[in-house]
PDB file of C-alpha atoms and ligand atoms in Angstrom:
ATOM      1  CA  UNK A 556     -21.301  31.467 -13.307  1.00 56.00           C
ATOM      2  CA  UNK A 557     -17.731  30.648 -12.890  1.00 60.00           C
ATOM      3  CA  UNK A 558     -17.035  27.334 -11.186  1.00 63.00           C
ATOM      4  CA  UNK A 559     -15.111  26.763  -8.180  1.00 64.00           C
ATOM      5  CA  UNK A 560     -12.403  24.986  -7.588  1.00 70.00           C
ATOM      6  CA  UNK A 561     -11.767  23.672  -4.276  1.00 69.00           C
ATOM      7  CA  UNK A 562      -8.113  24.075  -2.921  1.00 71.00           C
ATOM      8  CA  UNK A 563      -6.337  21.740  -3.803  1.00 84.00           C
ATOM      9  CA  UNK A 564      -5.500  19.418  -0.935  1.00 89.00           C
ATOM     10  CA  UNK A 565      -4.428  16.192  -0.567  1.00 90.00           C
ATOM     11  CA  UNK A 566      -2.969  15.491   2.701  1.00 95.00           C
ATOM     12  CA  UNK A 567      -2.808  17.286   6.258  1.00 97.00           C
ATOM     13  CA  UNK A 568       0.235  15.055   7.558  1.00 96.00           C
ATOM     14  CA  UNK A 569      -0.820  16.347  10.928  1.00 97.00           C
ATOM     15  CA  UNK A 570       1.871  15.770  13.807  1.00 98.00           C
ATOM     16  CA  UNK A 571       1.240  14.593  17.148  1.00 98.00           C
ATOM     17  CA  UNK A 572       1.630  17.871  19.941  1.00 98.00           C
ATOM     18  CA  UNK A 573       0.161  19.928  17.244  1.00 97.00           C
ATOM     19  CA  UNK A 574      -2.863  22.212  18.349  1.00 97.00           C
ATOM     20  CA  UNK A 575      -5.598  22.502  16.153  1.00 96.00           C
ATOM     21  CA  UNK A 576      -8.573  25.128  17.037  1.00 94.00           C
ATOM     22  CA  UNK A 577      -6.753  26.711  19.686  1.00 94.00           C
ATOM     23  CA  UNK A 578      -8.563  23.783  21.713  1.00 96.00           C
ATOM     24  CA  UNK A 579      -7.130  20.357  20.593  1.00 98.00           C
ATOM     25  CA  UNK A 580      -3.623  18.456  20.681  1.00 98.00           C
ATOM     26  CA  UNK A 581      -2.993  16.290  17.729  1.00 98.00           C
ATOM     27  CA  UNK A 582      -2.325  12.660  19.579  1.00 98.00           C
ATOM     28  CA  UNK A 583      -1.654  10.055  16.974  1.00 98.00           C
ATOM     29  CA  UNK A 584      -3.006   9.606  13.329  1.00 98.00           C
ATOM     30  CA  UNK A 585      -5.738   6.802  13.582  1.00 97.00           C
ATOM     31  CA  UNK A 586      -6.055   6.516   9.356  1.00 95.00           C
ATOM     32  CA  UNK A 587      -6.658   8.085   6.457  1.00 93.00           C
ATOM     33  CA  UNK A 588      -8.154   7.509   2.853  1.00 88.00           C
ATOM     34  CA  UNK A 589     -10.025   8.808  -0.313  1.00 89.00           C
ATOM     35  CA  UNK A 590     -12.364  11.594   2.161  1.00 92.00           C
ATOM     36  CA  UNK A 591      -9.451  12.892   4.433  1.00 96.00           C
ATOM     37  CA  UNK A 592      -7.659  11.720   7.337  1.00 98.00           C
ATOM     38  CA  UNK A 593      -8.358  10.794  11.056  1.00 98.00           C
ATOM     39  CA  UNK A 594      -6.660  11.871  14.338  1.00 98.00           C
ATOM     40  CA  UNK A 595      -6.711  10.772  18.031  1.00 98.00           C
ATOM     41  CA  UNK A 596      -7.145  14.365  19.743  1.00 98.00           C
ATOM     42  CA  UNK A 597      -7.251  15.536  23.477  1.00 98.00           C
ATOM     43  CA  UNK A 598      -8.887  18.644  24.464  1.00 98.00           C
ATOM     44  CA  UNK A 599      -6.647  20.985  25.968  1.00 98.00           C
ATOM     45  CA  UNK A 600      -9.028  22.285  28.993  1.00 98.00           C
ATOM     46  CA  UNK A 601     -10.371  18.553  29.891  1.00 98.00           C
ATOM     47  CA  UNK A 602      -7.929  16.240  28.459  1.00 98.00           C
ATOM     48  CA  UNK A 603     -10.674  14.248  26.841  1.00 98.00           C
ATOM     49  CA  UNK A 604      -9.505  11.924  23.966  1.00 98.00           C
ATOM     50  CA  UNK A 605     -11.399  12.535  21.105  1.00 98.00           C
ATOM     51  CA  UNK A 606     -11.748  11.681  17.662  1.00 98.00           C
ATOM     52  CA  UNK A 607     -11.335  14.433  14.650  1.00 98.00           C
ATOM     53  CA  UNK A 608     -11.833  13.887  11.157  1.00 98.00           C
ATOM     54  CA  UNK A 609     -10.449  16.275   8.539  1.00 97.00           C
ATOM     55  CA  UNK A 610     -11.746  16.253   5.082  1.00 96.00           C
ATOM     56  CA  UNK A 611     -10.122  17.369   1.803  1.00 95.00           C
ATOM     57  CA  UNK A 612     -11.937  20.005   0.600  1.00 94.00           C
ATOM     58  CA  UNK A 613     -12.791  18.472  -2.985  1.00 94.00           C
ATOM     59  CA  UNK A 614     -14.583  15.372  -1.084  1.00 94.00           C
ATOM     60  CA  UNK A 615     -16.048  18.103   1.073  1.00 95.00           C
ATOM     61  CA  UNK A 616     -17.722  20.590  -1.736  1.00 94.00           C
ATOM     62  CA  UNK A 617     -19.396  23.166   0.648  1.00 95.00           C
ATOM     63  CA  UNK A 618     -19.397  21.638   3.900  1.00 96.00           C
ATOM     64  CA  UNK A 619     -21.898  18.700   2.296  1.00 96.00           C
ATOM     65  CA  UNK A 620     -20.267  15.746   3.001  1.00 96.00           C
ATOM     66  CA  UNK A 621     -19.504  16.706   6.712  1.00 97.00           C
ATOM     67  CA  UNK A 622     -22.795  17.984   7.203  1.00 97.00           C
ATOM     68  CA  UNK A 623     -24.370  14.421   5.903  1.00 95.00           C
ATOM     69  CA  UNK A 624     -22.223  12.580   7.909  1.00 96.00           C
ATOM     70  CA  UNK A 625     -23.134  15.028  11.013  1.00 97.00           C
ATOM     71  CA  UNK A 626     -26.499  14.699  10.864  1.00 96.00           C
ATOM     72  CA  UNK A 627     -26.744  11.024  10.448  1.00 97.00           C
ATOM     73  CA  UNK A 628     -25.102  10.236  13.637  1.00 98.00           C
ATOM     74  CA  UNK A 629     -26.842  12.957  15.369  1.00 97.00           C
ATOM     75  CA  UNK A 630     -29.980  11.170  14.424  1.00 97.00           C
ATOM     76  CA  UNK A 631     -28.171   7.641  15.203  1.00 98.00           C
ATOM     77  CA  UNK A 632     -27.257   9.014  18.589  1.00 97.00           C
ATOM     78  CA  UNK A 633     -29.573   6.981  20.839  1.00 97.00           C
ATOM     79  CA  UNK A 634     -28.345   3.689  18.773  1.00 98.00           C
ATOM     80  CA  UNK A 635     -25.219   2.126  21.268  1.00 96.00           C
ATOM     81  CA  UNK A 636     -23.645   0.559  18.190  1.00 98.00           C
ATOM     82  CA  UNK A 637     -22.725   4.253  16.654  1.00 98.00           C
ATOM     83  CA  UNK A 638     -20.038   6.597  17.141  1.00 98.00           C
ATOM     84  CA  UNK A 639     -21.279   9.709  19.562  1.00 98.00           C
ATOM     85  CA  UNK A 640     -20.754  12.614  17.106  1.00 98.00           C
ATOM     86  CA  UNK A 641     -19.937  15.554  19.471  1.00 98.00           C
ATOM     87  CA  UNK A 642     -19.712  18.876  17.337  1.00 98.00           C
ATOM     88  CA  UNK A 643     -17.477  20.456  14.479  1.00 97.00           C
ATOM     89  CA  UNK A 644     -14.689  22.867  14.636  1.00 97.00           C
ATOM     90  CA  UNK A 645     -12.663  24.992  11.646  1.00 95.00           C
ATOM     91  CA  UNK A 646      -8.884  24.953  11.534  1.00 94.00           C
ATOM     92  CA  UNK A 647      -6.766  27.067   8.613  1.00 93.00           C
ATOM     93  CA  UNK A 648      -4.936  24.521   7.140  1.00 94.00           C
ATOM     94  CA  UNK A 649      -2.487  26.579   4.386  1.00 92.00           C
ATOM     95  CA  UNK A 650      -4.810  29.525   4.408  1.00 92.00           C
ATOM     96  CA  UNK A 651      -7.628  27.641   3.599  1.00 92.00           C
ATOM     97  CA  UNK A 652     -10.306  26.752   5.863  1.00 93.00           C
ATOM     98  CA  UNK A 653     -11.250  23.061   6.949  1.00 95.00           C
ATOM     99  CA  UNK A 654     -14.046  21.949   9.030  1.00 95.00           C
ATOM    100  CA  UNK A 655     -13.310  18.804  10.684  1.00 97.00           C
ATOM    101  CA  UNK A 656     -15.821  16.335  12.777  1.00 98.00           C
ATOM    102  CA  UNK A 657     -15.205  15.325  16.551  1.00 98.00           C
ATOM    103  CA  UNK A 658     -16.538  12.638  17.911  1.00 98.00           C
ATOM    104  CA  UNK A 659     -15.728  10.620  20.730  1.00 98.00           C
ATOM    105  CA  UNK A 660     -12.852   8.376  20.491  1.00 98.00           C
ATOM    106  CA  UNK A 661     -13.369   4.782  20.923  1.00 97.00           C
ATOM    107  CA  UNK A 662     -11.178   2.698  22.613  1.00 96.00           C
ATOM    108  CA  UNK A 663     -10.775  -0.987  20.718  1.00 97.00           C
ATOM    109  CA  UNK A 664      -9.391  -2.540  18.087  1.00 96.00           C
ATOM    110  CA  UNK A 665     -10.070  -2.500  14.852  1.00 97.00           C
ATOM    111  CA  UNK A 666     -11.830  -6.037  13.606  1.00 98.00           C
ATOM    112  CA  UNK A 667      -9.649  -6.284  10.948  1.00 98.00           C
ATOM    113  CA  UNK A 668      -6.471  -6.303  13.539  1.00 98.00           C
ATOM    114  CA  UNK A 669      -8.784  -8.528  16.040  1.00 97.00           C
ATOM    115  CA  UNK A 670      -9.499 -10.933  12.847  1.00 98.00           C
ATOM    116  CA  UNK A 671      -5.597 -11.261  12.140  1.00 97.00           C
ATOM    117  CA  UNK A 672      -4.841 -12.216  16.111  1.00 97.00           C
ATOM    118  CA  UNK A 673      -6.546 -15.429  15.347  1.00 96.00           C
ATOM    119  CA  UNK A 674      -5.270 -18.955  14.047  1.00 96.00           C
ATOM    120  CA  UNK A 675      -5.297 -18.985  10.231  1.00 97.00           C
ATOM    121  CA  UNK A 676      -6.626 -15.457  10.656  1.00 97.00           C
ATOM    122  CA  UNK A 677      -9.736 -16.052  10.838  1.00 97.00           C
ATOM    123  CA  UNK A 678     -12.493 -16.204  13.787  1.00 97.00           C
ATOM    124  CA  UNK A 679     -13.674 -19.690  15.177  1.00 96.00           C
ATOM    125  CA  UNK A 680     -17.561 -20.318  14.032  1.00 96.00           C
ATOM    126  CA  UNK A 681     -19.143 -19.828  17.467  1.00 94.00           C
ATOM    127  CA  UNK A 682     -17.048 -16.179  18.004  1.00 95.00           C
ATOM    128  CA  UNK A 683     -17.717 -15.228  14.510  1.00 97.00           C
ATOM    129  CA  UNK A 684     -21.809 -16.304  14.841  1.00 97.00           C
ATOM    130  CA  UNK A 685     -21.475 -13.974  17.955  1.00 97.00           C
ATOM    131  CA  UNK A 686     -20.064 -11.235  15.812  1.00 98.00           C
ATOM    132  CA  UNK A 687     -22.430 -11.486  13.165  1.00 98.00           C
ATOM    133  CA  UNK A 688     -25.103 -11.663  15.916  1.00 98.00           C
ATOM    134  CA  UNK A 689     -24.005  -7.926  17.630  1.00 98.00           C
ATOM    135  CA  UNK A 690     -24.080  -6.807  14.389  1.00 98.00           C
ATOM    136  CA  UNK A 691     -27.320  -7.561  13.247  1.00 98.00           C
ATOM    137  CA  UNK A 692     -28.885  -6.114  16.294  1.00 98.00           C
ATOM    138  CA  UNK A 693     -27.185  -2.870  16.411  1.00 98.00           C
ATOM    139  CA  UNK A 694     -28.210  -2.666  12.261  1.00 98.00           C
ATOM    140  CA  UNK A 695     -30.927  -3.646  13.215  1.00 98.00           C
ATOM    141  CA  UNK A 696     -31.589  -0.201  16.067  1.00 98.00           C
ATOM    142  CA  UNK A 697     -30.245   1.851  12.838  1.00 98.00           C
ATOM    143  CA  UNK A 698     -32.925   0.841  10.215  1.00 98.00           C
ATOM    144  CA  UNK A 699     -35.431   1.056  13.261  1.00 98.00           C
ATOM    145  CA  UNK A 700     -34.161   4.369  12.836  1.00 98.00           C
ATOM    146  CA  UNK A 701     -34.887   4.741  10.252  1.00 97.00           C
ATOM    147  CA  UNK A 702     -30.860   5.521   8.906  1.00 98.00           C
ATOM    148  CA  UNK A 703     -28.603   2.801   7.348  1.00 98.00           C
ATOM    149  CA  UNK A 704     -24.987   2.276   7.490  1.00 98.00           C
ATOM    150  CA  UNK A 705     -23.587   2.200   3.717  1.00 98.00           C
ATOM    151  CA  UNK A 706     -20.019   1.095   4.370  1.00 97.00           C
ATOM    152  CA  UNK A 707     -20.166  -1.788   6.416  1.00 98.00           C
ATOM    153  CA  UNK A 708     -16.461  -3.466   6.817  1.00 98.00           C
ATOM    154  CA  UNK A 709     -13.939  -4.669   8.699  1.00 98.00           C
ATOM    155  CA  UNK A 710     -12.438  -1.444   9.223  1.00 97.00           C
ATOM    156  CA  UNK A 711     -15.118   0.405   9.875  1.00 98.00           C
ATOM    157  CA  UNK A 712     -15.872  -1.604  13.212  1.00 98.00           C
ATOM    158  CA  UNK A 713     -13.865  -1.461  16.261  1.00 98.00           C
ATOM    159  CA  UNK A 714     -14.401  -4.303  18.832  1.00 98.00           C
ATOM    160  CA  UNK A 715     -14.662  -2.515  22.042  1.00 95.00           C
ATOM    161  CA  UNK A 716     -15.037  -5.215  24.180  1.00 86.00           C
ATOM    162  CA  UNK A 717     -15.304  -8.779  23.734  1.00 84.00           C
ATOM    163  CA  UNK A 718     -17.116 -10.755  26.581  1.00 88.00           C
ATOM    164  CA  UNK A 719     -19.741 -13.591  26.581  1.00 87.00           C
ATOM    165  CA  UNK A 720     -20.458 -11.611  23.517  1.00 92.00           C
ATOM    166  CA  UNK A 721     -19.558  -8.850  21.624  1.00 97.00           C
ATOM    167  CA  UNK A 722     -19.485  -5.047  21.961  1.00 97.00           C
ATOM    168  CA  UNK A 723     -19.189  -2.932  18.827  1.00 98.00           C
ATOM    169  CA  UNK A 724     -19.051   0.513  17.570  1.00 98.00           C
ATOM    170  CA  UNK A 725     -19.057   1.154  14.098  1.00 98.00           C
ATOM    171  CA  UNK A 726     -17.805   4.501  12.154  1.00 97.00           C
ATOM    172  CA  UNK A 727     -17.405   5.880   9.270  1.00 96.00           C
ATOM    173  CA  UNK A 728     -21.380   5.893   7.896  1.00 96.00           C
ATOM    174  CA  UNK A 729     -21.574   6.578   4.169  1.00 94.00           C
ATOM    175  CA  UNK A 730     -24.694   8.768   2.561  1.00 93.00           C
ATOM    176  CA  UNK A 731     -26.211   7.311  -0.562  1.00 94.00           C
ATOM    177  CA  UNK A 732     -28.881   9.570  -0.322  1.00 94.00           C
ATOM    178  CA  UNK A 733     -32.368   8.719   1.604  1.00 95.00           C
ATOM    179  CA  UNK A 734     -32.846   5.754   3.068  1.00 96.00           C
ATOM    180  CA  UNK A 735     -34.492   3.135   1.148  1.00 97.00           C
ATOM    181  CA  UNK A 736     -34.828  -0.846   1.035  1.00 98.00           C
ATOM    182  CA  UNK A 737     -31.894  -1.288  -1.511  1.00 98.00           C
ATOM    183  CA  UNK A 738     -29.809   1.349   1.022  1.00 98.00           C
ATOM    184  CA  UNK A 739     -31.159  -1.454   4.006  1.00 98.00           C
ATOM    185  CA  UNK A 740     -30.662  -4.304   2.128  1.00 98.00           C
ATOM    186  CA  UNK A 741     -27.089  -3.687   1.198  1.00 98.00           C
ATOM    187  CA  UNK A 742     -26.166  -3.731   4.765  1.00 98.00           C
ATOM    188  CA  UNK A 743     -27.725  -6.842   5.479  1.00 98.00           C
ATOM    189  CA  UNK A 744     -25.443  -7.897   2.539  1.00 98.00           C
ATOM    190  CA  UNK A 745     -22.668  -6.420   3.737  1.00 98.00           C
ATOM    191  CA  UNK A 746     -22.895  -7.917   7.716  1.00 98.00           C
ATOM    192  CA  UNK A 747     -23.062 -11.450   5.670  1.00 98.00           C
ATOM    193  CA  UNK A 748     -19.648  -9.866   3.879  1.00 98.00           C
ATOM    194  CA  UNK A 749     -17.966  -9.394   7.250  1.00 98.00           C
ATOM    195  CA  UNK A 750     -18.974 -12.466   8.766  1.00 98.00           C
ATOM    196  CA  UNK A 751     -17.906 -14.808   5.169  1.00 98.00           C
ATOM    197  CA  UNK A 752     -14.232 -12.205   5.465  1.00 98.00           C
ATOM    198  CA  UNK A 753     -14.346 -13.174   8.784  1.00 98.00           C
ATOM    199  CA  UNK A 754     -14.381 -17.075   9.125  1.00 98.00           C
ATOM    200  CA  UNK A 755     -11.614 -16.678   6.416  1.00 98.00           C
ATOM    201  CA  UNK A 756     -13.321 -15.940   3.049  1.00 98.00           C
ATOM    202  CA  UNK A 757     -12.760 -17.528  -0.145  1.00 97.00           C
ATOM    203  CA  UNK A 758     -10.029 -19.986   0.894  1.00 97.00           C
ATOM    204  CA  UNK A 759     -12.186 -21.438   3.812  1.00 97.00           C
ATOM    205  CA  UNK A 760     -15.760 -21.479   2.192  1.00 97.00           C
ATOM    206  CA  UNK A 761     -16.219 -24.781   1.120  1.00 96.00           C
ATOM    207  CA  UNK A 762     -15.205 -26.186   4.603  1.00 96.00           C
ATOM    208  CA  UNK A 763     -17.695 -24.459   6.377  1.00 96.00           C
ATOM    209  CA  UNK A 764     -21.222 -26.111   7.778  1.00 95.00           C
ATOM    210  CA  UNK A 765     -24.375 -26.300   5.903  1.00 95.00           C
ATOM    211  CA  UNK A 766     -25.398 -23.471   8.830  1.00 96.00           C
ATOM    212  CA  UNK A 767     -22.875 -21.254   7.929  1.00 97.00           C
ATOM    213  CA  UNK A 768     -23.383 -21.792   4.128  1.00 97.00           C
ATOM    214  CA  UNK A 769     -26.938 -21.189   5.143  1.00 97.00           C
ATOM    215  CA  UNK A 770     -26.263 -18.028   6.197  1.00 98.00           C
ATOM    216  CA  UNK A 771     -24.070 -16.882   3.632  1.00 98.00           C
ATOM    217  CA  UNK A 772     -25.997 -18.184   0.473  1.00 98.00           C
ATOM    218  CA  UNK A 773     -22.906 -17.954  -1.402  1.00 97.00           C
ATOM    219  CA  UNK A 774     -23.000 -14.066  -1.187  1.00 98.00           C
ATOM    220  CA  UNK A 775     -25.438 -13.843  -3.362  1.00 98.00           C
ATOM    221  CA  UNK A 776     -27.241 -10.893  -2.785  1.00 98.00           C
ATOM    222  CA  UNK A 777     -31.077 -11.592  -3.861  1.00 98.00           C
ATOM    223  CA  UNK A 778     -30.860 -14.698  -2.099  1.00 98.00           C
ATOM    224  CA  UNK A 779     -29.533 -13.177   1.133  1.00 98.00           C
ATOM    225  CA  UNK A 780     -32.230 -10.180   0.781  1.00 98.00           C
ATOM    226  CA  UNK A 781     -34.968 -13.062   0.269  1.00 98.00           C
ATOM    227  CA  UNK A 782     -34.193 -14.879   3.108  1.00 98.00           C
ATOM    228  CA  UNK A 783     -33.177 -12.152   5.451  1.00 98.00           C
ATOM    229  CA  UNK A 784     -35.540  -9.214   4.395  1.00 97.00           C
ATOM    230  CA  UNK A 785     -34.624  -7.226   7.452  1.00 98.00           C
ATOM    231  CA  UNK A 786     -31.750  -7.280  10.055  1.00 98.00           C
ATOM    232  CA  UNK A 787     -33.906  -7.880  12.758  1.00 98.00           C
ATOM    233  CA  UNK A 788     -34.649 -11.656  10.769  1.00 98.00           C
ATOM    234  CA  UNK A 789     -30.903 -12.397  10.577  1.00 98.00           C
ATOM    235  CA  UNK A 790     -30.535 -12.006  14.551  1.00 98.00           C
ATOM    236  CA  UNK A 791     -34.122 -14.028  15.054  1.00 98.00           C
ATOM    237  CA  UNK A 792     -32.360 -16.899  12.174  1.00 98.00           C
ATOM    238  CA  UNK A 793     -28.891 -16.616  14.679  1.00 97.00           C
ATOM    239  CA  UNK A 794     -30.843 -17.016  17.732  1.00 97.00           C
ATOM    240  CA  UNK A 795     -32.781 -20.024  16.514  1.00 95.00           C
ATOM    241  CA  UNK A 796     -29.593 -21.870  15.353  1.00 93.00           C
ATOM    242  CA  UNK A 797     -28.878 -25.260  16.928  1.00 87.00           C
ATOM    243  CA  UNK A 798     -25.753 -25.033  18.542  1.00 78.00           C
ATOM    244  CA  UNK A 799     -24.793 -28.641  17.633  1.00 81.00           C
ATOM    245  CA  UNK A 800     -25.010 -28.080  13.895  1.00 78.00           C
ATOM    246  CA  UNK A 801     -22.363 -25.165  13.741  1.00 78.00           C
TER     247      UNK A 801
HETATM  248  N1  LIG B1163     -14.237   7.448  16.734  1.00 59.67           N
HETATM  249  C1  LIG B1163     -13.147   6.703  16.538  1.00 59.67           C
HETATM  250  N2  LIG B1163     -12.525   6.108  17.571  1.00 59.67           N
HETATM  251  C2  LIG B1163     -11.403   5.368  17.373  1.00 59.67           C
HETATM  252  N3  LIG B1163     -10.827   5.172  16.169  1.00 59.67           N
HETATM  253  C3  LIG B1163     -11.404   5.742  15.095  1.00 59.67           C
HETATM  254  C4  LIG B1163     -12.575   6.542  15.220  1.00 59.67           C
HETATM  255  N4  LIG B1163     -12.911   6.998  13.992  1.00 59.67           N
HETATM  256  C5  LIG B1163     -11.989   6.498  13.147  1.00 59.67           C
HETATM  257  N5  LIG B1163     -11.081   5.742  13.784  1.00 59.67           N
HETATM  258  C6  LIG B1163      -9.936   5.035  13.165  1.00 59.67           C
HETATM  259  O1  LIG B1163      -9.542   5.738  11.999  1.00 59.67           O
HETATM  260  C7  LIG B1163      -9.701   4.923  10.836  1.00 59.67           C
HETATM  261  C8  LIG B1163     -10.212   5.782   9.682  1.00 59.67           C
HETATM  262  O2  LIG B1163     -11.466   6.368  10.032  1.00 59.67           O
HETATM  263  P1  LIG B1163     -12.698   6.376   9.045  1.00 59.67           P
HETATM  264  O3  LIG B1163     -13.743   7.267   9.622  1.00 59.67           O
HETATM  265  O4  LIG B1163     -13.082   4.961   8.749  1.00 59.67           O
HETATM  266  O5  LIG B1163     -12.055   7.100   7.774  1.00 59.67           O
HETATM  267  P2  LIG B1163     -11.769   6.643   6.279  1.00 59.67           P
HETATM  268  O6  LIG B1163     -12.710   7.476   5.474  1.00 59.67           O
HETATM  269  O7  LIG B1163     -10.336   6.985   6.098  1.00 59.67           O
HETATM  270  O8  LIG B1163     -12.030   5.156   6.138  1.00 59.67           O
HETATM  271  C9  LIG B1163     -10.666   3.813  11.241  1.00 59.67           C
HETATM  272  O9  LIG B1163     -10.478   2.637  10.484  1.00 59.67           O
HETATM  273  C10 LIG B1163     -10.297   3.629  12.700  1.00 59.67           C
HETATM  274  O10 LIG B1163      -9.132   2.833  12.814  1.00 59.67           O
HETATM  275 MG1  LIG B1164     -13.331   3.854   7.034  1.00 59.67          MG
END
């Protein structure tokens, strides 16, 4: 059988005031990367901001990647800490047709940007404990899920509020196949990545608190997995920190 070739595709360059299916105006480009690009949308009849992702066809091989990434947040969609996926829609994009993924647009910033607002750009121990903490739990409700993230990073997490403690949404899941422990325990590694990036990475390691150090093991994975075999033991390990120590 011959194989296909998907179009080839490599960026939409969508403008803002643009309509796409005859039911969205383009708003503002949120970001873009190696799967596609992301828009800020309103719907025409309700003026509902939305979120729409377009993927290039070749990272998109028979509507498989969209449909993963569909599905998982469907089944995430009683977990707070992940993006409401709302529906999909098709738009001809050169003649060729593109299925793109709405789902509600979160208002925030991105926890890379909130990271850089900070002295030394980086987050002061208790705010970044905090952080680490919301994250945990909302990882946590996802492997209770029975899902997992697989792309956990400062730019896949938008701070949507940040009060006594904070409120996150995360985006941007990433399918390596069914869950299993390795697929849980690399986000458990990866929340200890954020929080290390976080209170300044590399440069700031060795000035850090036996607590913290305790919690980052040095990034070592099988030590991380070994002492935090679930998420659920990383927010019970936050929650029984001394305060005094950090
Ligand atoms: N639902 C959303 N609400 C608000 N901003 C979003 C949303 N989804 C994506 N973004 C923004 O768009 C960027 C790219 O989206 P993402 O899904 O992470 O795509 P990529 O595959 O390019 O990393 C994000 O880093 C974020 O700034
Ligand atoms: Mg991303």
């Amino acid at each position: 059988m011959a194989k296909v070739t998907p179009p080839k595709i490599t960026e939409f360059n969508l403008l803002p005031g643009e309509v796409i299916a005859d039911k969205y105006e383009i708003v503002s480009f949120l970001g873009g990367g190696w799967e596609g690009e992301v828009y800020k949308i309103r719907e025409l009849v309700t003026n509902i901001d939305r979120t729409a992702k377009l993927f290039y066809p070749k990272r998109n091989l028979n509507n498989r990647t969209i449909t993963q990434y569909a599905k998982k947040l469907h089944r995430l969609q009683n977990c707070d800490i992940i993006i409401h996926y709302h529906t999909t829609e098709t738009l001809i994009f050169n003649g060729v047709p593109i299925t793109v993924l709405i789902s509600e647009y979160v208002e925030g910033e991105l926890l890379s940007d909130h990271i850089k607002k900070h002295r030394g750009k980086k987050l002061p121990t208790f705010q970044a404990v905090h952080l680490l903490h919301a994250l945990a739990t909302g990882i946590s409700s996802v492997h209770q899920a029975g899902e997992y993230h697989g792309d956990l990073h400062d730019n896949n997490i938008i701070v949507q509020r940040l009060g006594l403690t904070y409120q996150l949404k995360l985006l941007d899941l990433y399918h390596h196949g069914r869950t299993t422990r390795e697929n849980r325990d690399n986000d458990v590694c990866e929340m200890i990545g954020v929080f290390y990036e976080a209170l300044g990475g590399q440069k700031a390691y060795s000035g850090h608190s036996k607590v913290i150090k305790n919690i980052c093991c040095g990034l070592k994975r099988s030590l991380i997995n070994k002492k935090f075999r679930r998420a659920i033991d990383l927010c019970d390990h936050l929650e029984s920190l001394d305060w005094s120590s950090l």
